Amino acid sequence: MSMDDVSSGKSRPLTSVSELRSFVRQMVEKTPVTDIHTHLYPPDFPQLLYGIDELLTYHYLIAEALRVTSLPYDAFWQLPRREQADFIWENLFVNRSPVSEACRGVLTTLAKLGLDVGTRDLAGFRTALSGLHVSEYVDRVFAAANLDRVVMTNDPFDPVEREYWLRRDPAARDPRFLAALRIDPLLLSWRQVTSQLAEWGYQVSPDGSRLDAQTTGEVRRFLADWIERLQPVYLAVSLPPEFAYPDHSGPEQTIRTRLIEEAVLPVAREHGLPFALMIGVKRQVNPALRVAGDGVGKASVTSVERLCAGFPDVKFMVTMLSRENQHELGVAARKFRNLMPFGCWWFLNNPSLITEITRMRLELLGTSFIPQHSDARVLDQVIYKWMHSRAIIGEVLSNQYELLLQTGWQPMTAEVERDVAALLGGNFWDFIGRRP
Ligand code: FIX
Ligand code: ZN
């Protein structure tokens, strides 16, 4: 946005609070989003989840439903999907009011799809959403959520993912679905993956006992092969609260530190790809809950600072799961231009915390951060996750503009348009150094 644009009449000052808030609301609604972290897949991918029973059996809702009943966990897991959905509907929507964010999200989604949730008619919802043609439904959901693109989570160690990408013609890919190369097994389960790497033809010791120059070279080759295949927009890993860098407190920690230093970051640098760190998940605090069994822990921002300081020519996108880490992460981002904080992740993706965190980030960083990602696992969820988040981001941003108005500074319409576009996708594209 140049001042010439402003002076050329492409923009006008917003002089009253009501006009300002109305314009911000419009811009936030009409600006397409780049959703930078999801678990979604293109229509032809066998694991793309969508529809009412998948919405109701989202692992957030499984955890909420199982805590209010005495049903043995295994009995729940043995139920067919539809009966799991019935169980969740009964316990969270009928026997109790659906006031949690994940419950309300189901209702927001159904309402946006044109259903009358006032009927409370689950059978009717199923009928209305039956027989969906997946490609048409993807188009319909992207339009309803006003999404431009989503970034997937692509794990080459996942057999279904591997098989899909090995046979895919990159030219035939759906451009709305961008790839992210997810490398948790490499950094968290080295000894378990080396035999697989050896089987795939990479010259690593099958038991993971050796981490010499040849081995790290082969890990770089593995990463480069999958970068070539996936064309990812970033590399990513999800890390536990105890993650530290550097960490030589034990053999596993030293292996992780060396893989980061000698394989991951050199490849990220060579390919100009950011490394996305998602830090603070305590995996399987209750294993009986399976995918719903993960918890949260406060992590070390010092380790993030050390990575950003130690590798100034590598870009780091970081989201942290603990509320208590958010202020430190915001301050760290003030210190490092190669650090991009993103999202209100998972247990933070609730209106009260999105409001708090987004306001704090605007106060600390201006508009130079990525306020949200959906983390959607079920296609339809992007509707509610972005409706809810857009409303909050718009509200918080309007509050900041209103404070400017009080000083006599009048935000221009083109400036609001510029700022909203940056927050809902532009900052991401600028940070990764390319455009869609
Ligand atoms: O590691 C991750 O990508 C997490 O987002 C997931 O493991 C988690 O289950 C999730 O979907 C949270 O929203
Ligand atoms: Zn995720």
Coordinates of C-alpha atoms and ligand atoms in Angstrom, one line a residue:
M1 CA 0.0 0.0 0.0
S2 CA 1.7 3.2 -1.1
M3 CA 0.8 6.6 0.0
D4 CA 0.3 7.4 -3.7
D5 CA -2.6 5.0 -3.6
V6 CA -4.0 6.9 -0.6
S7 CA -3.6 10.2 -2.3
S8 CA -4.9 8.9 -5.6
G9 CA -8.3 8.5 -4.0
K10 CA -8.2 4.7 -3.7
S11 CA -8.7 5.2 0.0
R12 CA -10.5 7.4 2.4
P13 CA -10.1 8.1 6.1
L14 CA -12.4 6.3 8.6
T15 CA -13.4 9.2 10.9
S16 CA -16.0 7.6 13.3
V17 CA -15.9 4.6 15.5
S18 CA -19.0 3.1 14.0
E19 CA -17.8 3.6 10.4
L20 CA -14.4 2.2 11.4
R21 CA -15.7 -1.0 13.1
S22 CA -18.2 -1.6 10.3
F23 CA -15.4 -1.4 7.7
V24 CA -13.1 -3.6 9.6
R25 CA -15.9 -6.2 10.0
Q26 CA -16.5 -6.1 6.3
M27 CA -12.8 -6.5 5.4
V28 CA -12.3 -9.4 7.8
E29 CA -15.3 -11.2 6.3
K30 CA -14.5 -10.6 2.7
T31 CA -10.7 -11.3 2.8
P32 CA -9.9 -14.9 1.8
V33 CA -7.7 -16.8 4.3
T34 CA -4.6 -18.9 3.9
D35 CA -5.0 -21.5 6.6
I36 CA -1.4 -22.3 7.4
H37 CA -1.9 -25.5 9.5
T38 CA -4.6 -28.1 9.0
H39 CA -5.0 -31.9 8.9
L40 CA -7.0 -31.7 5.7
Y41 CA -6.4 -33.3 2.4
P42 CA -7.5 -32.9 -1.2
P43 CA -10.8 -34.5 -2.3
D44 CA -9.1 -37.6 -3.7
F45 CA -7.2 -38.4 -0.6
P46 CA -8.5 -41.5 1.2
Q47 CA -8.2 -39.9 4.7
L48 CA -10.1 -36.7 4.1
L49 CA -12.8 -36.5 6.8
Y50 CA -16.1 -34.6 6.3
G51 CA -19.8 -34.7 7.2
I52 CA -21.9 -34.6 10.4
D53 CA -20.7 -37.9 12.0
E54 CA -17.0 -36.8 11.6
L55 CA -17.8 -33.4 13.0
L56 CA -19.4 -34.9 16.0
T57 CA -16.6 -37.4 16.6
Y58 CA -13.8 -34.7 16.5
H59 CA -11.4 -35.7 19.2
Y60 CA -12.1 -32.6 21.2
L61 CA -15.7 -33.7 21.5
I62 CA -14.7 -37.3 22.3
A63 CA -12.7 -36.0 25.3
E64 CA -15.6 -33.8 26.5
A65 CA -18.2 -36.5 26.2
L66 CA -16.2 -39.3 27.8
R67 CA -15.6 -37.1 30.9
V68 CA -19.3 -36.7 31.6
T69 CA -20.2 -40.4 31.3
S70 CA -19.0 -43.7 32.9
L71 CA -18.9 -45.6 29.6
P72 CA -15.6 -47.5 29.5
Y73 CA -13.3 -46.0 26.9
D74 CA -12.8 -49.2 25.1
A75 CA -16.6 -49.6 24.8
F76 CA -16.7 -46.2 23.1
W77 CA -13.9 -47.0 20.7
Q78 CA -15.7 -50.3 19.7
L79 CA -18.8 -48.4 18.6
P80 CA -19.3 -47.7 14.9
R81 CA -18.6 -44.0 14.0
R82 CA -22.4 -43.2 13.7
E83 CA -23.0 -44.6 17.2
Q84 CA -20.1 -42.7 18.6
A85 CA -21.7 -39.6 17.1
D86 CA -25.0 -40.4 18.6
F87 CA -23.3 -40.9 22.0
I88 CA -21.6 -37.5 21.7
W89 CA -24.8 -35.8 20.6
E90 CA -26.8 -37.3 23.4
N91 CA -24.3 -36.4 26.1
L92 CA -23.1 -33.0 25.0
F93 CA -26.0 -31.5 23.1
V94 CA -29.1 -33.2 24.6
N95 CA -28.2 -34.0 28.2
R96 CA -26.2 -30.8 28.5
S97 CA -26.1 -27.4 26.7
P98 CA -23.5 -27.3 23.9
V99 CA -21.7 -24.3 25.3
S100 CA -18.1 -25.5 24.7
E101 CA -16.2 -24.1 21.7
A102 CA -16.1 -27.4 20.0
C103 CA -19.8 -28.0 20.5
R104 CA -20.8 -24.5 19.4
G105 CA -18.6 -25.0 16.4
V106 CA -20.7 -27.9 15.2
L107 CA -23.8 -25.8 15.4
T108 CA -22.1 -22.8 13.7
T109 CA -21.1 -25.1 10.8
L110 CA -24.5 -26.7 10.4
A111 CA -26.2 -23.3 10.5
K112 CA -23.8 -21.9 7.9
L113 CA -24.5 -24.9 5.7
G114 CA -28.2 -23.8 5.8
L115 CA -29.5 -26.2 8.4
D116 CA -31.9 -25.1 11.2
V117 CA -30.1 -26.2 14.3
G118 CA -33.1 -25.2 16.3
T119 CA -34.8 -28.4 15.2
R120 CA -32.1 -30.3 17.1
D121 CA -32.9 -33.0 14.6
L122 CA -29.7 -35.1 14.2
A123 CA -31.4 -37.5 11.8
G124 CA -32.5 -34.5 9.7
F125 CA -29.0 -33.1 9.7
R126 CA -27.7 -36.5 8.5
T127 CA -30.3 -36.6 5.7
A128 CA -29.5 -33.1 4.6
L129 CA -25.8 -33.9 4.5
S130 CA -26.1 -37.3 3.0
G131 CA -24.8 -38.3 -0.4
L132 CA -22.3 -35.5 -0.6
H133 CA -20.0 -35.5 -3.6
V134 CA -16.7 -34.8 -2.0
S135 CA -15.2 -32.5 -4.7
E136 CA -18.3 -30.4 -4.8
Y137 CA -18.5 -30.4 -1.0
V138 CA -14.8 -29.2 -0.8
D139 CA -15.8 -26.3 -3.1
R140 CA -18.8 -25.5 -1.0
V141 CA -16.9 -25.6 2.3
F142 CA -14.0 -23.5 0.9
A143 CA -16.6 -20.9 -0.3
A144 CA -18.5 -20.9 3.0
A145 CA -15.3 -20.4 5.0
N146 CA -13.9 -18.0 2.4
L147 CA -10.7 -20.0 2.2
D148 CA -8.1 -19.4 -0.5
R149 CA -5.7 -22.2 0.5
V150 CA -5.0 -24.6 3.3
V151 CA -1.7 -26.1 4.3
M152 CA -1.8 -29.9 5.0
T153 CA 0.2 -32.0 7.4
N154 CA 2.2 -34.5 5.4
D155 CA 4.1 -37.2 7.2
P156 CA 6.2 -39.4 4.8
F157 CA 6.4 -42.0 7.5
D158 CA 2.6 -42.5 7.3
P159 CA 1.9 -45.4 5.0
V160 CA -1.3 -43.9 3.5
E161 CA 0.5 -40.6 2.9
R162 CA 3.6 -42.2 1.4
E163 CA 1.6 -44.4 -1.0
Y164 CA -0.6 -41.4 -2.1
W165 CA 2.4 -39.1 -2.7
L166 CA 4.5 -41.7 -4.4
R167 CA 1.9 -42.2 -7.1
R168 CA 0.7 -38.6 -7.4
D169 CA 1.5 -36.5 -10.4
P170 CA 2.5 -33.2 -9.0
A171 CA 0.9 -31.5 -12.0
A172 CA -2.4 -33.0 -11.0
R173 CA -2.5 -31.6 -7.5
D174 CA -5.3 -29.4 -6.2
P175 CA -3.6 -26.0 -5.9
R176 CA -5.8 -25.2 -2.8
F177 CA -4.0 -27.8 -0.8
L178 CA -0.4 -26.8 0.0
A179 CA 2.0 -29.3 1.6
A180 CA 4.0 -29.2 4.8
L181 CA 6.7 -31.8 5.4
R182 CA 6.0 -33.1 8.9
I183 CA 9.1 -34.8 10.4
D184 CA 8.0 -35.8 14.0
P185 CA 9.2 -39.4 13.7
L186 CA 12.6 -38.3 12.5
L187 CA 13.2 -36.0 15.5
L188 CA 11.1 -37.8 18.2
S189 CA 11.6 -41.5 17.3
W190 CA 14.9 -41.8 15.5
R191 CA 15.7 -45.3 16.6
Q192 CA 12.3 -46.5 15.4
V193 CA 12.6 -44.9 11.9
T194 CA 16.1 -45.8 11.0
S195 CA 15.2 -49.3 9.9
Q196 CA 12.5 -47.8 7.7
L197 CA 14.9 -45.4 6.2
A198 CA 17.4 -48.2 5.6
E199 CA 14.6 -50.2 3.9
W200 CA 13.8 -47.2 1.7
G201 CA 17.5 -47.3 0.5
Y202 CA 19.0 -44.6 2.7
Q203 CA 22.4 -45.6 4.0
V204 CA 21.7 -45.3 7.8
S205 CA 22.4 -47.9 10.4
P206 CA 19.1 -49.8 10.9
D207 CA 19.4 -49.6 14.7
G208 CA 20.1 -45.9 14.7
S209 CA 23.3 -46.4 16.7
R210 CA 25.4 -44.4 14.2
L211 CA 25.0 -40.7 13.5
D212 CA 28.1 -40.0 11.5
A213 CA 28.5 -37.7 8.5
Q214 CA 27.2 -40.3 6.1
T215 CA 24.1 -40.8 8.2
T216 CA 23.3 -37.1 8.5
G217 CA 24.0 -36.8 4.8
E218 CA 21.5 -39.5 4.1
V219 CA 18.9 -37.8 6.3
R220 CA 19.4 -34.6 4.3
R221 CA 18.9 -36.7 1.1
F222 CA 15.7 -38.2 2.5
L223 CA 14.4 -34.7 3.3
A224 CA 15.4 -33.3 -0.1
D225 CA 13.7 -36.3 -1.8
W226 CA 10.4 -35.4 0.0
I227 CA 10.8 -31.7 -0.6
E228 CA 11.1 -32.5 -4.3
R229 CA 8.1 -34.8 -4.1
L230 CA 5.8 -32.7 -1.9
Q231 CA 6.9 -29.1 -2.8
P232 CA 6.1 -28.1 0.8
V233 CA 5.8 -24.5 2.0
Y234 CA 7.6 -25.4 5.2
L235 CA 9.1 -28.2 7.3
A236 CA 7.3 -28.9 10.6
V237 CA 7.5 -30.7 13.8
S238 CA 5.4 -31.0 17.0
L239 CA 7.6 -31.0 20.1
P240 CA 6.9 -31.9 23.8
P241 CA 7.1 -29.2 26.6
E242 CA 10.5 -30.5 27.7
F243 CA 12.0 -29.8 24.2
A244 CA 15.3 -27.9 24.7
Y245 CA 17.9 -26.7 22.2
P246 CA 20.7 -27.6 22.4
D247 CA 20.1 -30.6 24.5
H248 CA 22.8 -33.1 25.4
S249 CA 21.1 -34.4 28.6
G250 CA 21.0 -37.9 27.1
P251 CA 21.7 -39.9 23.9
E252 CA 18.2 -39.3 22.5
Q253 CA 18.4 -35.6 23.1
T254 CA 21.9 -35.4 21.5
I255 CA 20.6 -37.2 18.5
R256 CA 17.7 -34.8 18.1
T257 CA 20.0 -31.8 18.6
R258 CA 22.4 -33.1 15.9
L259 CA 19.7 -34.0 13.5
I260 CA 18.3 -30.5 13.8
E261 CA 21.8 -28.9 13.4
E262 CA 23.3 -31.3 10.8
A263 CA 20.2 -32.3 8.7
V264 CA 17.0 -30.3 9.2
L265 CA 18.3 -26.7 9.3
P266 CA 20.9 -27.1 6.5
V267 CA 18.1 -28.5 4.3
A268 CA 15.7 -25.7 5.3
R269 CA 18.3 -23.1 4.5
E270 CA 19.3 -24.8 1.2
H271 CA 15.6 -24.9 0.0
G272 CA 14.6 -21.5 1.6
L273 CA 11.9 -23.2 3.7
P274 CA 10.9 -22.1 7.2
F275 CA 11.0 -24.6 10.0
A276 CA 7.7 -24.7 11.9
L277 CA 8.0 -25.6 15.6
M278 CA 4.8 -26.5 17.4
I279 CA 5.9 -26.8 21.0
G280 CA 4.2 -27.9 24.2
V281 CA 2.1 -31.0 23.5
K282 CA 2.2 -33.7 26.2
R283 CA 1.4 -36.7 24.1
Q284 CA -0.9 -39.3 25.5
V285 CA -1.4 -38.1 29.1
N286 CA -4.4 -40.5 29.0
P287 CA -3.6 -43.2 26.4
A288 CA -7.1 -44.7 26.8
L289 CA -8.4 -41.6 25.0
R290 CA -6.2 -42.3 22.0
V291 CA -6.1 -39.3 19.6
A292 CA -8.0 -37.3 22.3
G293 CA -5.5 -38.2 25.0
D294 CA -2.9 -35.4 24.6
G295 CA -2.3 -32.7 27.1
V296 CA -0.3 -29.4 27.4
G297 CA 2.8 -28.3 29.2
K298 CA 4.7 -25.0 29.5
A299 CA 7.8 -25.1 27.3
S300 CA 11.1 -23.3 26.9
V301 CA 11.1 -20.1 24.8
T302 CA 14.8 -19.8 25.6
S303 CA 15.3 -22.8 23.2
V304 CA 13.4 -20.9 20.5
E305 CA 15.6 -17.9 21.1
R306 CA 18.7 -20.0 20.8
L307 CA 17.6 -21.4 17.5
C308 CA 16.7 -18.0 16.1
A309 CA 20.0 -16.5 17.3
G310 CA 22.1 -19.5 16.2
F311 CA 20.6 -19.7 12.7
P312 CA 19.7 -16.2 11.6
D313 CA 19.5 -17.3 8.0
V314 CA 16.8 -19.8 8.8
K315 CA 13.2 -18.8 9.3
F316 CA 11.2 -20.2 12.2
M317 CA 7.4 -20.3 12.5
V318 CA 6.5 -21.1 16.1
T319 CA 3.3 -21.8 17.9
M320 CA 3.2 -22.9 21.5
L321 CA 0.4 -24.8 23.2
S322 CA 0.6 -23.3 26.7
R323 CA -1.1 -20.0 27.5
E324 CA 1.7 -19.2 29.8
N325 CA 4.2 -19.2 26.9
Q326 CA 2.4 -16.7 24.8
H327 CA 3.8 -13.4 26.2
E328 CA 7.4 -14.7 26.2
L329 CA 7.0 -15.9 22.6
G330 CA 5.7 -12.4 21.6
V331 CA 8.7 -10.8 23.3
A332 CA 11.0 -13.2 21.6
A333 CA 9.5 -12.3 18.2
R334 CA 10.4 -8.7 18.9
K335 CA 14.0 -9.8 19.1
F336 CA 14.2 -11.9 16.0
R337 CA 13.0 -11.0 12.5
N338 CA 13.4 -14.7 11.6
L339 CA 10.8 -15.7 14.2
M340 CA 7.1 -15.7 13.1
P341 CA 4.6 -16.5 15.9
F342 CA 1.5 -18.1 14.6
G343 CA -2.0 -19.3 15.7
C344 CA -3.9 -19.9 18.9
W345 CA -3.2 -23.6 18.8
W346 CA -5.6 -26.4 20.0
F347 CA -6.5 -25.7 23.7
L348 CA -5.9 -22.0 23.0
N349 CA -8.3 -22.0 20.1
N350 CA -11.1 -20.6 22.3
P351 CA -12.6 -17.1 22.0
S352 CA -11.4 -15.9 25.5
L353 CA -7.8 -16.9 24.7
I354 CA -7.8 -15.9 21.0
T355 CA -8.9 -12.4 22.2
E356 CA -6.2 -12.2 24.9
I357 CA -3.4 -13.5 22.7
T358 CA -4.3 -11.5 19.6
R359 CA -4.5 -8.3 21.5
M360 CA -1.2 -9.0 23.2
R361 CA 0.4 -9.7 19.9
L362 CA -1.0 -6.5 18.3
E363 CA 0.3 -4.6 21.2
L364 CA 3.8 -6.2 21.1
L365 CA 4.2 -6.8 17.3
G366 CA 1.8 -4.5 15.5
T367 CA 0.5 -6.5 12.5
S368 CA 3.6 -8.6 12.0
F369 CA 2.4 -12.0 13.1
I370 CA 0.0 -14.8 11.9
P371 CA -3.0 -14.7 14.3
Q372 CA -4.6 -18.0 13.5
H373 CA -4.7 -21.4 11.9
S374 CA -7.6 -23.8 12.1
D375 CA -5.9 -27.1 12.8
A376 CA -9.0 -28.6 11.2
R377 CA -9.1 -32.4 11.0
V378 CA -12.6 -32.5 9.5
L379 CA -13.2 -30.4 6.3
D380 CA -16.4 -28.8 7.5
Q381 CA -14.7 -27.5 10.7
V382 CA -13.0 -24.7 8.7
I383 CA -16.4 -23.0 8.5
Y384 CA -16.8 -22.6 12.3
K385 CA -13.1 -22.2 13.1
W386 CA -12.8 -19.3 10.7
M387 CA -16.2 -17.7 11.4
H388 CA -15.4 -17.7 15.1
S389 CA -11.8 -16.4 14.6
R390 CA -12.6 -13.8 12.0
A391 CA -15.1 -12.2 14.4
I392 CA -12.6 -12.1 17.2
I393 CA -9.7 -10.9 15.1
G394 CA -11.9 -8.2 13.6
E395 CA -13.1 -7.1 17.1
V396 CA -9.6 -6.9 18.6
L397 CA -8.2 -5.1 15.5
S398 CA -11.0 -2.6 15.6
N399 CA -10.2 -1.9 19.3
Q400 CA -6.7 -1.0 18.3
Y401 CA -7.8 1.2 15.5
E402 CA -10.2 2.9 17.8
L403 CA -7.4 3.8 20.1
L404 CA -5.6 5.3 17.2
L405 CA -8.7 7.3 16.3
Q406 CA -8.6 8.8 19.8
T407 CA -5.1 10.2 19.1
G408 CA -6.4 12.0 16.0
W409 CA -4.9 9.3 13.7
Q410 CA -7.5 8.3 11.1
P411 CA -7.0 4.9 9.6
M412 CA -7.5 4.9 5.8
T413 CA -9.7 2.2 4.2
A414 CA -6.8 1.0 2.0
E415 CA -4.7 0.6 5.1
V416 CA -7.3 -1.5 6.9
E417 CA -7.6 -3.6 3.8
R418 CA -3.8 -4.0 3.7
D419 CA -3.6 -4.9 7.4
V420 CA -6.4 -7.5 7.3
A421 CA -4.9 -9.1 4.1
A422 CA -1.5 -9.3 5.9
L423 CA -3.0 -11.0 9.0
L424 CA -5.2 -13.5 7.1
G425 CA -2.5 -14.7 4.8
G426 CA -0.1 -12.0 3.5
N427 CA 2.3 -12.2 6.4
F428 CA 2.6 -16.0 5.8
W429 CA 3.4 -15.6 2.1
D430 CA 5.8 -12.7 2.8
F431 CA 7.6 -14.7 5.5
I432 CA 8.1 -17.8 3.3
G433 CA 9.2 -15.5 0.5
R434 CA 6.7 -16.4 -2.2
R435 CA 3.1 -15.7 -3.3
P436 CA 0.3 -18.3 -4.1
Ligands
FIX1 O1 0.5 -31.9 16.3 C1 -0.4 -31.4 15.7 O2 -0.5 -31.1 14.5 C2 -1.7 -31.2 16.5 O3 -2.4 -30.1 16.0 C3 -2.5 -32.4 16.5 O4 -1.8 -33.5 17.0 C4 -3.8 -32.3 17.4 O5 -4.4 -33.6 17.5 C5 -4.8 -31.4 16.8 O6 -5.4 -31.6 15.8 C6 -5.1 -30.2 17.5 O7 -5.9 -29.3 17.1
ZN2 ZN -2.2 -30.0 14.0

